[in-house]
XYZ file of C-alpha atoms in Angstrom:
621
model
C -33.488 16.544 11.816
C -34.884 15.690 8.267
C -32.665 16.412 5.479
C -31.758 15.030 1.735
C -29.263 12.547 1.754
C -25.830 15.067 1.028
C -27.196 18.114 2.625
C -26.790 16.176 6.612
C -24.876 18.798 9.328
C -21.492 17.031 9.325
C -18.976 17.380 12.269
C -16.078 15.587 9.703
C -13.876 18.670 7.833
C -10.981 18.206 5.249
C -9.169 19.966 7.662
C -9.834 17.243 10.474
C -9.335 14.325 8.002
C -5.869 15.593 7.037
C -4.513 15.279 10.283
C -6.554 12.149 11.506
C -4.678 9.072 11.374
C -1.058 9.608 10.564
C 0.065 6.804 8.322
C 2.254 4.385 10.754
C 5.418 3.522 8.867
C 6.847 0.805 11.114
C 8.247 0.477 14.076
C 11.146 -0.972 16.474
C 12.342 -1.559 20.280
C 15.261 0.836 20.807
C 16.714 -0.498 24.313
C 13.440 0.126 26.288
C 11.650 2.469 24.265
C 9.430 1.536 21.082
C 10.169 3.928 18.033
C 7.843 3.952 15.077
C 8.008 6.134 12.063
C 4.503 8.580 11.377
C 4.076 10.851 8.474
C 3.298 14.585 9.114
C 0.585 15.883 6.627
C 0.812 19.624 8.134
C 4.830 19.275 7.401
C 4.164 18.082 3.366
C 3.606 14.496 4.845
C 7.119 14.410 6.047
C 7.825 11.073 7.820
C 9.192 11.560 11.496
C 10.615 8.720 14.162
C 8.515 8.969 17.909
C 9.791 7.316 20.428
C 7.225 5.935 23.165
C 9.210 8.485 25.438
C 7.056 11.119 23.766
C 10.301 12.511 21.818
C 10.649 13.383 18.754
C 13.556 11.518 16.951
C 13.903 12.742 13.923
C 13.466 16.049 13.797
C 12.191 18.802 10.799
C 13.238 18.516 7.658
C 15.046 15.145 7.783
C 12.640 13.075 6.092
C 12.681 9.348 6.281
C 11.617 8.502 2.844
C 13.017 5.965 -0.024
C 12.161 6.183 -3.522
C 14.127 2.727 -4.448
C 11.035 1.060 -6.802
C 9.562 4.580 -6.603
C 7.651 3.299 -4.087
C 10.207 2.948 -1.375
C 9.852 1.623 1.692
C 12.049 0.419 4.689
C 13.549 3.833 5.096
C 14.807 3.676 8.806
C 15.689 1.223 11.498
C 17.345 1.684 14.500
C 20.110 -0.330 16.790
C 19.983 -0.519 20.760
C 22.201 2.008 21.665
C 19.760 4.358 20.130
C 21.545 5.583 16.660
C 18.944 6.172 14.156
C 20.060 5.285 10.607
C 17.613 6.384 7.727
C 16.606 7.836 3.975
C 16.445 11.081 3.684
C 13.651 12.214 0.883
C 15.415 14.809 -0.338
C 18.841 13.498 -1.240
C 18.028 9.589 -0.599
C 21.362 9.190 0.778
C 21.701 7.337 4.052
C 22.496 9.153 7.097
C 23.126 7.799 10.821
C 21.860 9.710 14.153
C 23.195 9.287 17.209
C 20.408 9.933 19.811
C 20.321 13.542 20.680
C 23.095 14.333 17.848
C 23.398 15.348 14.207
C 22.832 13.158 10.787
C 25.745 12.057 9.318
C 26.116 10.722 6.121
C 26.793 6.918 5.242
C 26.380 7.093 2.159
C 27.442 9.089 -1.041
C 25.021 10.909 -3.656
C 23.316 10.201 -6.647
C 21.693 6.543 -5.797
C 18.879 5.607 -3.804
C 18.649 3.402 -0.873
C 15.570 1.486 0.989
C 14.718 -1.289 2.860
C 17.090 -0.849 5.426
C 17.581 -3.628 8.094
C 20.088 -3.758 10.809
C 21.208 -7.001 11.622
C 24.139 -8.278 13.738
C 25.593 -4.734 14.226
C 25.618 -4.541 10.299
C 23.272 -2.436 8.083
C 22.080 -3.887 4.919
C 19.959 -2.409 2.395
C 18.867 -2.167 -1.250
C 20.350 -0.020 -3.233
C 18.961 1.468 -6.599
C 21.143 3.320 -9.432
C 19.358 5.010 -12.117
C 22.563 6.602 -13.936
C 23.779 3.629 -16.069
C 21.424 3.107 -19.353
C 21.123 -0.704 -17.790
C 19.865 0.610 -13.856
C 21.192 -1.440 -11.148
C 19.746 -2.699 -7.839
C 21.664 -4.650 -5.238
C 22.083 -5.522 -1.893
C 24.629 -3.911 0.202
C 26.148 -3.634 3.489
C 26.770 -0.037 4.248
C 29.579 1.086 6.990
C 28.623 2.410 9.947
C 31.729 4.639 10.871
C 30.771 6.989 7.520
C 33.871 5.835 5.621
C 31.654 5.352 2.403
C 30.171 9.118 2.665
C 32.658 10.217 0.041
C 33.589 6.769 -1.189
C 30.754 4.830 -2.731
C 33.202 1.845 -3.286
C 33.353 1.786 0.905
C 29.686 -0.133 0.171
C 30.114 -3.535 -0.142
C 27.792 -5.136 -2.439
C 26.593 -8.564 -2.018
C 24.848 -9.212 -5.083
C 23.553 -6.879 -8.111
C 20.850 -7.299 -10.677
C 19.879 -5.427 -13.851
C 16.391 -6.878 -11.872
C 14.728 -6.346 -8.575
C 15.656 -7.292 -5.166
C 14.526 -6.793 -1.630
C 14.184 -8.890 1.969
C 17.688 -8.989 2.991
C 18.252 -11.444 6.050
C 21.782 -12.286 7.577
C 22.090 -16.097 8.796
C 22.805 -16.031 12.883
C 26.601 -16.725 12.074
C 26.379 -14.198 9.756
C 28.320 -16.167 6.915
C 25.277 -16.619 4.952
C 22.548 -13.962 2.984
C 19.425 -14.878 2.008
C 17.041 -12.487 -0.584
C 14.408 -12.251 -2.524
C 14.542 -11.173 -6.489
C 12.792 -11.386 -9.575
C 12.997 -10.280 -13.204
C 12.269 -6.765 -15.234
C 9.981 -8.778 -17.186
C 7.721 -10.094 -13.954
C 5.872 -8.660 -11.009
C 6.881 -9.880 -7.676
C 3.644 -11.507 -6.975
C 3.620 -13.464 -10.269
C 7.072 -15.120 -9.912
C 10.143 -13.949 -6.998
C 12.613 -16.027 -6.294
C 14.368 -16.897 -2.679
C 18.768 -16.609 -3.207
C 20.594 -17.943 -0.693
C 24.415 -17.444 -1.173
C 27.533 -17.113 1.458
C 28.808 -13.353 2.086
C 32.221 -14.138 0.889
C 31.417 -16.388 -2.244
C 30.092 -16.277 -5.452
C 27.973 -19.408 -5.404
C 24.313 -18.912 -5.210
C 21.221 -21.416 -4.055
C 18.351 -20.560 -5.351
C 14.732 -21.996 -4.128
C 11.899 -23.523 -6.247
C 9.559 -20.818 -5.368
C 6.557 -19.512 -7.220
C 6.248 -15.605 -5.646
C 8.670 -15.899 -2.711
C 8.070 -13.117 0.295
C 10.416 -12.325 3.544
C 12.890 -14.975 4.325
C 13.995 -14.773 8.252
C 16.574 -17.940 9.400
C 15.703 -20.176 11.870
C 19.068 -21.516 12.479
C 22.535 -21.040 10.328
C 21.122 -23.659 8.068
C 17.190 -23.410 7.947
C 14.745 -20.724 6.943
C 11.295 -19.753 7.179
C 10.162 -17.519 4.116
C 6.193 -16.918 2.654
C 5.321 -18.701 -1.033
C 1.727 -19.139 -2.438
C 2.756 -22.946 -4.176
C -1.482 -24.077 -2.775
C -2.951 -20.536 -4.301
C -2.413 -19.104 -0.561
C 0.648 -17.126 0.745
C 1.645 -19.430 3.763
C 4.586 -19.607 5.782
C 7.157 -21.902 4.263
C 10.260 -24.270 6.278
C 13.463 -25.053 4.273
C 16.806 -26.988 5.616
C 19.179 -25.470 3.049
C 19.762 -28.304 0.065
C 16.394 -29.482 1.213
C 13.087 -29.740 0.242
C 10.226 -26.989 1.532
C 7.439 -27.785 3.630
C 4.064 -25.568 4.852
C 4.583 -24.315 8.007
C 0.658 -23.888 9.806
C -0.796 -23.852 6.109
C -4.310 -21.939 6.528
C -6.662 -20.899 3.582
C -5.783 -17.915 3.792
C -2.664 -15.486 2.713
C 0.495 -14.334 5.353
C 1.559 -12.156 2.434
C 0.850 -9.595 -0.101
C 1.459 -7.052 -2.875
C 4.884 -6.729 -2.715
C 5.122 -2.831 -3.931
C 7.141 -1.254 -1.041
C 10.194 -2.353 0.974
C 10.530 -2.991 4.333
C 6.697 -5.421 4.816
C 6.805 -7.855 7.657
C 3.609 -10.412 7.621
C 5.150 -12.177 10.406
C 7.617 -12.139 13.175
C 9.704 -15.061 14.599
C 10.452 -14.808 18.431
C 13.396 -16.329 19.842
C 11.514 -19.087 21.491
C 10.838 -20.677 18.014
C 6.684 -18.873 18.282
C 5.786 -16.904 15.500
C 2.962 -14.380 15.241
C 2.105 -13.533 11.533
C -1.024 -11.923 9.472
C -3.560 -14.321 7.998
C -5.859 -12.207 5.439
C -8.403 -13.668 4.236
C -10.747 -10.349 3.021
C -10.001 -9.133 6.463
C -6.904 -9.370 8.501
C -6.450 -11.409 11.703
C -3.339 -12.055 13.867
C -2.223 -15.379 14.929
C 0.409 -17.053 17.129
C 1.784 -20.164 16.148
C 3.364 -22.706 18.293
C 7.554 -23.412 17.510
C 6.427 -27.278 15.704
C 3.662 -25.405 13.952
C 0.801 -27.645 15.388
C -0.765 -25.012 17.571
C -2.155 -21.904 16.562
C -4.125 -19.300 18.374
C -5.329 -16.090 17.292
C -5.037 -13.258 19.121
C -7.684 -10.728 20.186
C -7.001 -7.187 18.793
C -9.109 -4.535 17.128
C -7.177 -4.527 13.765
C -8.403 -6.001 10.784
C -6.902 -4.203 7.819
C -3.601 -3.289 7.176
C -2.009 -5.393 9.110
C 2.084 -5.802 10.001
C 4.060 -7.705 12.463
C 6.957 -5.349 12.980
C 9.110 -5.588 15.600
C 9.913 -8.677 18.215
C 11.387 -8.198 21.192
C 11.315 -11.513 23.916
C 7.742 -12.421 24.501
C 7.016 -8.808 23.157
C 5.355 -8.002 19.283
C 4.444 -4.703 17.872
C 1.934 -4.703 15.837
C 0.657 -1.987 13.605
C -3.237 -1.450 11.507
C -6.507 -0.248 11.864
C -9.710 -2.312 12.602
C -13.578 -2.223 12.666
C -13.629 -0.172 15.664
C -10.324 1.550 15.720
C -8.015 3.633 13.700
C -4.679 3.067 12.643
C -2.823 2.454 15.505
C 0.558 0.921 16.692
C -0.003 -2.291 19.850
C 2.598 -3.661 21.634
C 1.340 -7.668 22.451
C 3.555 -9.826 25.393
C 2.370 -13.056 24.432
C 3.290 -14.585 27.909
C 1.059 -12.520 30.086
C -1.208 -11.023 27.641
C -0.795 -7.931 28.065
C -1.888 -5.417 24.493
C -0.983 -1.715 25.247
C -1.402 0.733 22.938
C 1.316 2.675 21.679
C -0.008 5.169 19.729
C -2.895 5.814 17.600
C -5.810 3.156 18.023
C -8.619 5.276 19.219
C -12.094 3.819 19.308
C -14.119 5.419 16.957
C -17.402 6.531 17.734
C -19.965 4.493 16.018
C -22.388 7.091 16.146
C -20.699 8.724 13.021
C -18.424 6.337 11.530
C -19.738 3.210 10.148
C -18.647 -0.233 10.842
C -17.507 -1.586 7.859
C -20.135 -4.603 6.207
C -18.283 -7.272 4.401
C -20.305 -8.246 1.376
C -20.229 -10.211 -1.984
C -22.033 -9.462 -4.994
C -22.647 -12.383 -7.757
C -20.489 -11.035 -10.915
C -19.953 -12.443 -14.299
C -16.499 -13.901 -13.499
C -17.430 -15.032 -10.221
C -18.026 -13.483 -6.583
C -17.183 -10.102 -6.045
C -16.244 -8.992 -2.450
C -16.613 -5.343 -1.371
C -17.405 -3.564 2.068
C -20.133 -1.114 2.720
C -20.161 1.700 4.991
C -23.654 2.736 4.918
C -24.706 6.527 5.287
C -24.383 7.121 9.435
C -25.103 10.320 11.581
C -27.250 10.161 14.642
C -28.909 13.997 14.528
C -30.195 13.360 10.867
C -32.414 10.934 8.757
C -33.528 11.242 5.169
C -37.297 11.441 4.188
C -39.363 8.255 3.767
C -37.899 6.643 0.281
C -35.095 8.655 -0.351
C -32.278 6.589 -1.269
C -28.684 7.675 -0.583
C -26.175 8.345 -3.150
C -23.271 5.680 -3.038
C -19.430 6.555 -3.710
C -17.763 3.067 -5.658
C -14.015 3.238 -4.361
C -11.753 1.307 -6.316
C -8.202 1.076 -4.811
C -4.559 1.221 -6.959
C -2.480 -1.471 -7.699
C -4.745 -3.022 -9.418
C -2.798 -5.820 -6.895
C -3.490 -4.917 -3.951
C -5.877 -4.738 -1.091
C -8.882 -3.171 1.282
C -10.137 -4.372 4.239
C -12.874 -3.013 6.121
C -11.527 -0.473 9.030
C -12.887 2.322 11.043
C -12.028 5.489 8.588
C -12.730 8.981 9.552
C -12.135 9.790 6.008
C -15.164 7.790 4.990
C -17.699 9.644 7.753
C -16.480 12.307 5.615
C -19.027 11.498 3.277
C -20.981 8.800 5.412
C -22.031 11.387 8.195
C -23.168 13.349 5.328
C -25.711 10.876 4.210
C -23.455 9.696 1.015
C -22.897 5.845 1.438
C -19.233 3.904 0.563
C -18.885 1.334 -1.239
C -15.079 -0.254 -1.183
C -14.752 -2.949 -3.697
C -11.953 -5.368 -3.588
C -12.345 -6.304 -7.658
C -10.791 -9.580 -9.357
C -7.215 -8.803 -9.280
C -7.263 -7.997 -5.760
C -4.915 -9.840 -3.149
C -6.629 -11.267 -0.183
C -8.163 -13.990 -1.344
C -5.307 -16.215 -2.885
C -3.828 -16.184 -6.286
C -6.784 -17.390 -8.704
C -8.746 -14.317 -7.602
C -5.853 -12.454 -8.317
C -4.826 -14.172 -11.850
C -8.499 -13.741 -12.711
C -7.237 -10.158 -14.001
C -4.604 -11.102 -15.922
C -4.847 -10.218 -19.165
C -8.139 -8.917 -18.579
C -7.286 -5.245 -16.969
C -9.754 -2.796 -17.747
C -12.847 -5.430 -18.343
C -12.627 -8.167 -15.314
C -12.200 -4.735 -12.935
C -14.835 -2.714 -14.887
C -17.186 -5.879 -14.633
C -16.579 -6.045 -10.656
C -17.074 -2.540 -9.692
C -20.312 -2.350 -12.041
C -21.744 -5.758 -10.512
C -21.059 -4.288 -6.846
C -22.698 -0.855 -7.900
C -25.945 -2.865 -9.311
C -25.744 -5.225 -6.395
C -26.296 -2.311 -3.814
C -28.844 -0.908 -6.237
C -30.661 -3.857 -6.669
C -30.668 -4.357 -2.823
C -32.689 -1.405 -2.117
C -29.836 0.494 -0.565
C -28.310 2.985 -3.166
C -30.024 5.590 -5.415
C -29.473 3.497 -8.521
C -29.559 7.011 -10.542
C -26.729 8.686 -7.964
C -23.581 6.129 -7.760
C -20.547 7.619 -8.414
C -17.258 5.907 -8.774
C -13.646 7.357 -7.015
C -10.301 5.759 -8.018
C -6.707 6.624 -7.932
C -3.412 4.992 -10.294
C -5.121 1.886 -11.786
C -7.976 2.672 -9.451
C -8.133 5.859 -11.435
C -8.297 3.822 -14.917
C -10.978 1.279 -13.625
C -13.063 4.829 -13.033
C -11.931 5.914 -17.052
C -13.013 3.009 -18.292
C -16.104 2.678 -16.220
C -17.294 5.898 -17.321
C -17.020 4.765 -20.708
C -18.892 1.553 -20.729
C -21.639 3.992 -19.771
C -25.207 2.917 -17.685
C -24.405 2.500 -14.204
C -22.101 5.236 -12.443
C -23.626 8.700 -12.793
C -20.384 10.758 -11.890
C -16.160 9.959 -11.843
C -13.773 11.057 -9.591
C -10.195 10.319 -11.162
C -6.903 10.914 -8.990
C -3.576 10.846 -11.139
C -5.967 7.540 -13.051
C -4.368 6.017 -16.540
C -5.962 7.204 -19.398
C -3.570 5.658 -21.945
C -2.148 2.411 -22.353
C 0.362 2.921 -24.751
C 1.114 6.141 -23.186
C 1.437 4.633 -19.865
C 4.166 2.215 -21.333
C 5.855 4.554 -22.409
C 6.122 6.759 -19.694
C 5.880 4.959 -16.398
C 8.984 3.893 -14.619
C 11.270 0.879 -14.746
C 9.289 -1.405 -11.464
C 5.635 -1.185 -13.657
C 7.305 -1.471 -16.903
C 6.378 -4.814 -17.772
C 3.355 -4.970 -16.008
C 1.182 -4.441 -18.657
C 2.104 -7.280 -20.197
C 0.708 -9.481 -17.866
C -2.531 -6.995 -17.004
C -3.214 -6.577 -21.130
C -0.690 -8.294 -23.135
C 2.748 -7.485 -24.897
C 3.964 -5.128 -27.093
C 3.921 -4.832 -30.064
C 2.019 -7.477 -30.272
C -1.309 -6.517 -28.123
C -0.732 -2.734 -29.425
C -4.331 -3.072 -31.228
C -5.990 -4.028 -27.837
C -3.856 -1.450 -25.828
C -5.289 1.341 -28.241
C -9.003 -0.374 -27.607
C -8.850 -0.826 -23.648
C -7.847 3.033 -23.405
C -10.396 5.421 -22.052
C -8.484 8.023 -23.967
C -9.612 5.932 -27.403
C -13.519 6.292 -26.315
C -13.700 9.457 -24.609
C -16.854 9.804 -26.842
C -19.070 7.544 -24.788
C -18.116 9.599 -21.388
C -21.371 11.450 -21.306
C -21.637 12.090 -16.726
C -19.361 14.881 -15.052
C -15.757 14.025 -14.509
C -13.431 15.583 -11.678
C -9.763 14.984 -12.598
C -7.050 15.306 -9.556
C -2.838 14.728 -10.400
C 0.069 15.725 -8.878
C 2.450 17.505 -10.999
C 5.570 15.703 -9.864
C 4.133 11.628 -10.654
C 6.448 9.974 -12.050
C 4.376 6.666 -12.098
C 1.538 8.536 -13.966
C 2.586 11.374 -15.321
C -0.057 14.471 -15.923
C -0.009 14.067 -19.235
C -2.324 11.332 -18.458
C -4.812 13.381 -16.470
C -4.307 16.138 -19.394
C -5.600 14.277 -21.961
C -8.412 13.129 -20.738
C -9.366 16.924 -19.607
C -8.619 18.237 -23.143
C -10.629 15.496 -24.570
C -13.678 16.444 -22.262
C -13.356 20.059 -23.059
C -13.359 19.497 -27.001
C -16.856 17.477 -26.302
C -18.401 20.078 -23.695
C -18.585 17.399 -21.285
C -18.557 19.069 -17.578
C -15.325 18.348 -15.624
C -13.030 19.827 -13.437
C -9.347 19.627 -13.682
C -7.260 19.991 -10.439
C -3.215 20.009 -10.755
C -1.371 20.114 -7.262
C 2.087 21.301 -7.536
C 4.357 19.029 -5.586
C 2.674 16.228 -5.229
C 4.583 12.614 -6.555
C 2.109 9.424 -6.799
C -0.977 9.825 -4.071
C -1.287 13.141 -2.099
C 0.470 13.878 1.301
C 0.444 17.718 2.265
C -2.413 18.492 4.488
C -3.261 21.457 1.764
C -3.849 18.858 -0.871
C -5.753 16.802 0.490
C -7.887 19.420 1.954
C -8.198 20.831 -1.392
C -8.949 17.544 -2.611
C -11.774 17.109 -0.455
C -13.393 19.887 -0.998
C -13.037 19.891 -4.402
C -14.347 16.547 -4.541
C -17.665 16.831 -2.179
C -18.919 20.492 -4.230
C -18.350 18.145 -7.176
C -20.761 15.188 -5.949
C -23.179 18.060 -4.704
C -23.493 19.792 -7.762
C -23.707 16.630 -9.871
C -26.528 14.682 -7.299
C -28.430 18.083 -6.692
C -27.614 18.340 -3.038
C -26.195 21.151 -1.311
C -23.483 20.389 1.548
C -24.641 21.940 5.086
C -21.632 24.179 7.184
C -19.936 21.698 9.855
C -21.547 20.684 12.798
C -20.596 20.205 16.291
C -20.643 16.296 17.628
């Protein structure tokens, strides 16, 4: 059939994109099963434990979820004999499961735990309290028998920090503990440094690093750990009281954001091989031989999202999504080359979702780098010369990272005949650390600058409606869209989720692991107040003259509504059309299937009403 670009039958529902997918939240062997962790968006995006036996582990309502850093992470792990240990969401306490039994508590109330990690028959973890005026994080060993349920002294702490730790590795003898940590003052990925000290002393060694990343030991004396000292996140080598050395350098980073607990970019077998991540706009996965002069890279489907969890003999699991697949869990033997698939991983069917286009746009600060996923539906076409409208996605952080992958939730609006554009903007990891610096001090011009270059450069290409781009963000993705909308002339519609609207506000407000990162994205305060008033959408809602839909979560404690509120008061005083959703329940990014439903909905009635198109029911494939 013949149809506008918008208006194309669609077989893709909110409904169906809920539950398509379920976020994989590592994984482990557990004697001869593989357990991995999956939320549950029909359950409020409860995270579960599967087992490869096709039980459930952790049953409804236990929740394995942290909120150490707010953004948690590393929230269960398991030993061989099948116990379960984990976070529970509600109470954040720690609580261990026999297989087939009951939680029981490990832990006492009123601090938070994440990152847990199981080594030698102990459990270690970081722990986060929030009561003192000063808060504390440290890294603990917790008791297995439950003797520090009721006694939070029963915890033994290893070391504690008015800072930020995380990566907790036992030596083989277990007489030494190596960590990462870094300052209130710094993000991890600017400077985090690697702490060696012995369990039973006081003395600590600390590494030359520049933004240190997941220490494992090699021996009781040497240790492999990630560090960017070329611009790239590589694997590092250290003999303790030695110097460092690059272990299989490559241009291109075995690391990354460091915003949750819990990441694993590589995976040392007991051979001396490693396999590890290598991400270089997309992700590939590489073995590398135990002297580091050989490396081969493997042949699986994922390219985005990529982590090396679990290592068991010649056996990795390895969990992402890819080109042609979607997020999916893959167990690899390296010895006979076997891949099975755990769970997850279906091919998608390129009839209606797009294979992502990696492409680079020329931008005023340098290259921009961005992949496309054109409009794609095999029953329709649009008449001769009718250009599609384009959605510009710009992804949180602003450190962080997309990589092209099969997404369902993008045929959402692909199979509809609305193209995707997913920018990876200066600031983004990826592509080593001057792409990243090249947003410091710059947020909310060198992002704005990107996304605008990448809209123009599909314009000027022929392949979007230059007069029906729209541009979709979320956190700092959110302000990139704010401020976008005010610089005015190239985006034609907004779509803000829980998006910062206020600087000042936002350092105010926001909680203790972002609290200094504004003074690296804009500058410090006091001092940069004058600029913090000028960068803020909020100070120019004036010059927002396209239609705005606003989506927030009442519970955010990263971005709080008043954010969101603002902006919609602001809009409402000027006449400006908008739409202002509020989900109750929701934290920092949506997770009940009813939300993001909603959300959808919400957010495709927008685009039609605002492009002139009107969405056609759901098809059948």
């Amino acid at each position: 059939m013949t149809a506008p670009h918008g208006s194309w039958p669609s077989p893709f529902t909110a409904q169906m994109i809920a539950q398509a997918s379920p976020r994989i939240d590592g994984a482990r062997f557990v004697g001869d099963e593989i357990w991995w962790g999956e939320s549950v968006p029909a359950e409020g995006g409860r995270v579960t434990v599967r087992s490869s036996s096709g039980d459930e582990v952790l049953p409804a309502p236990w929740n394995a979820r942290s909120r150490v850093h707010e953004y948690g992470g590393g929230a269960w792990t398991a030993g061989a004999d099948g116990a379960l240990c984990f976070v529970h969401g509600a109470d954040q306490r720690v609580y261990r499961m026999p297989r087939g039994g009951e939680p029981q508590p490990l832990t006492p109330a009123g601090v938070s735990y994440g990152g847990l990690r199981l080594q030698h028959g102990r459990l270690l973890a970081v722990r986060e309290d929030l009561r003192p005026a000063e808060h504390e994080r440290a890294i603990v060993e917790i008791p297995l028998d439950g003797t520090a349920a009721d006694d939070e002294s029963a915890v033994r702490t290893f070391v504690s920090t008015s800072g930020f730790v995380a990566h907790p590795a036992l030596s083989p003898d277990g007489e030494r503990l190596a960590w990462v940590q870094w300052s209130t003052v710094q993000m991890p990925w600017e400077q985090a440094l690697l702490h060696v000290a012995r369990v039973d002393g006081d003395e600590v060694e600390s590494m030359p690093t520049r933004a240190a990343l997941q220490p494992e030991w090699v021996s009781d004396d040497e240790l492999l750990y990630l560090d960017d000292p070329s611009g790239r996140w590589n694997l590092q080598r250290v003999r303790l009281g030695g110097t460092a050395t690059a272990f299989a350098a490559a241009d291109a980073d075995t690391g990354g954001g460091l915003w949750v607990l819990g990441n694993r970019w590589y995976q040392r077998l007991d051979d001396g091989r490693t396999v590890a991540v290598r991400t270089n706009g997309a992700d590939e996965i590489v073995q590398i031989s135990a002297d580091g002069a050989s490396v081969e890279l493997l042949t699986l489907p994922i390219t985005a999202g990529a982590s090396i969890d679990d290592a068991q003999g010649s056996r990795v699991l390895i969990s992402g999504a890819g080109r042609t697949v979607g997020a999916g869990l893959w167990c690899v033997d390296l010895d006979d080359g076997t891949i099975t698939t755990v769970t997850g991983g279906a091919e998608a069917d390129a009839r209606w979702v797009p294979r992502a286009r990696p492409v680079t746009f020329d931008g005023p600060h340098g290259p921009v780098h961005a992949f496309d996923y054109p409009p794609t539906n095999p029953d329709a076409s649009a008449p001769a010369g009718d250009l599609p409208p384009y959605v510009v996605m710009v992804h949180g952080g602003p450190t962080s990272h997309v990589a092209g992958a099969a997404s369902t939730a993008y045929a959402y609006w692909t199979s509809r005949g609305i193209g995707v554009l997913d920018v990876n903007y200066g600031g983004s990891t990826g592509y080593g650390r001057a792409y990243r610096e090249r947003l410091d001090g710059q947020w909310g011009l060198v992002d704005v600058d990107d996304v605008i270059a990448a809209a123009r450069g599909m314009a000027d290409a022929g392949l979007a409606d230059p007069d029906r781009i729209a541009i979709r963000g979320g956190s700092a993705g959110g302000w990139t869209v704010l401020c976008a909308l005010v610089r005015g002339g190239t985006f034609s519609a907004g779509i803000s989720r829980y998006g910062v609207a206020d600087l000042r506000m936002l350092a105010a407000e926001t909680h203790d692991f972002e609290a200094h990162y504004l003074e690296g994205l804009v500058g410090p305060l006091p001092e940069a107040e004058s600029v913090y008033i000028e960068r803020s959408p909020l100070s120019h809602v004036d010059r927002i003259d396209v239609p705005v839909l606003l989506q927030q979560g009442s519970d955010d404690r990263v971005v709080p509504p008043s954010q969101s509120e603002a902006i919609r008061d602001a809009l409402y005083a000027r006449g400006v059309p908008h739409e202002y959703l509020l989900f109750e329940g929701e934290g920092h990014g949506f997770r009940a299937a009813e939300t993001i439903i909603a959300s959808l909905e919400a957010e495709l009635r927008f685009l039609g009403r605002t492009f002139g198109f009107e969405p056609e029911p759901t098809a059948d494939v």
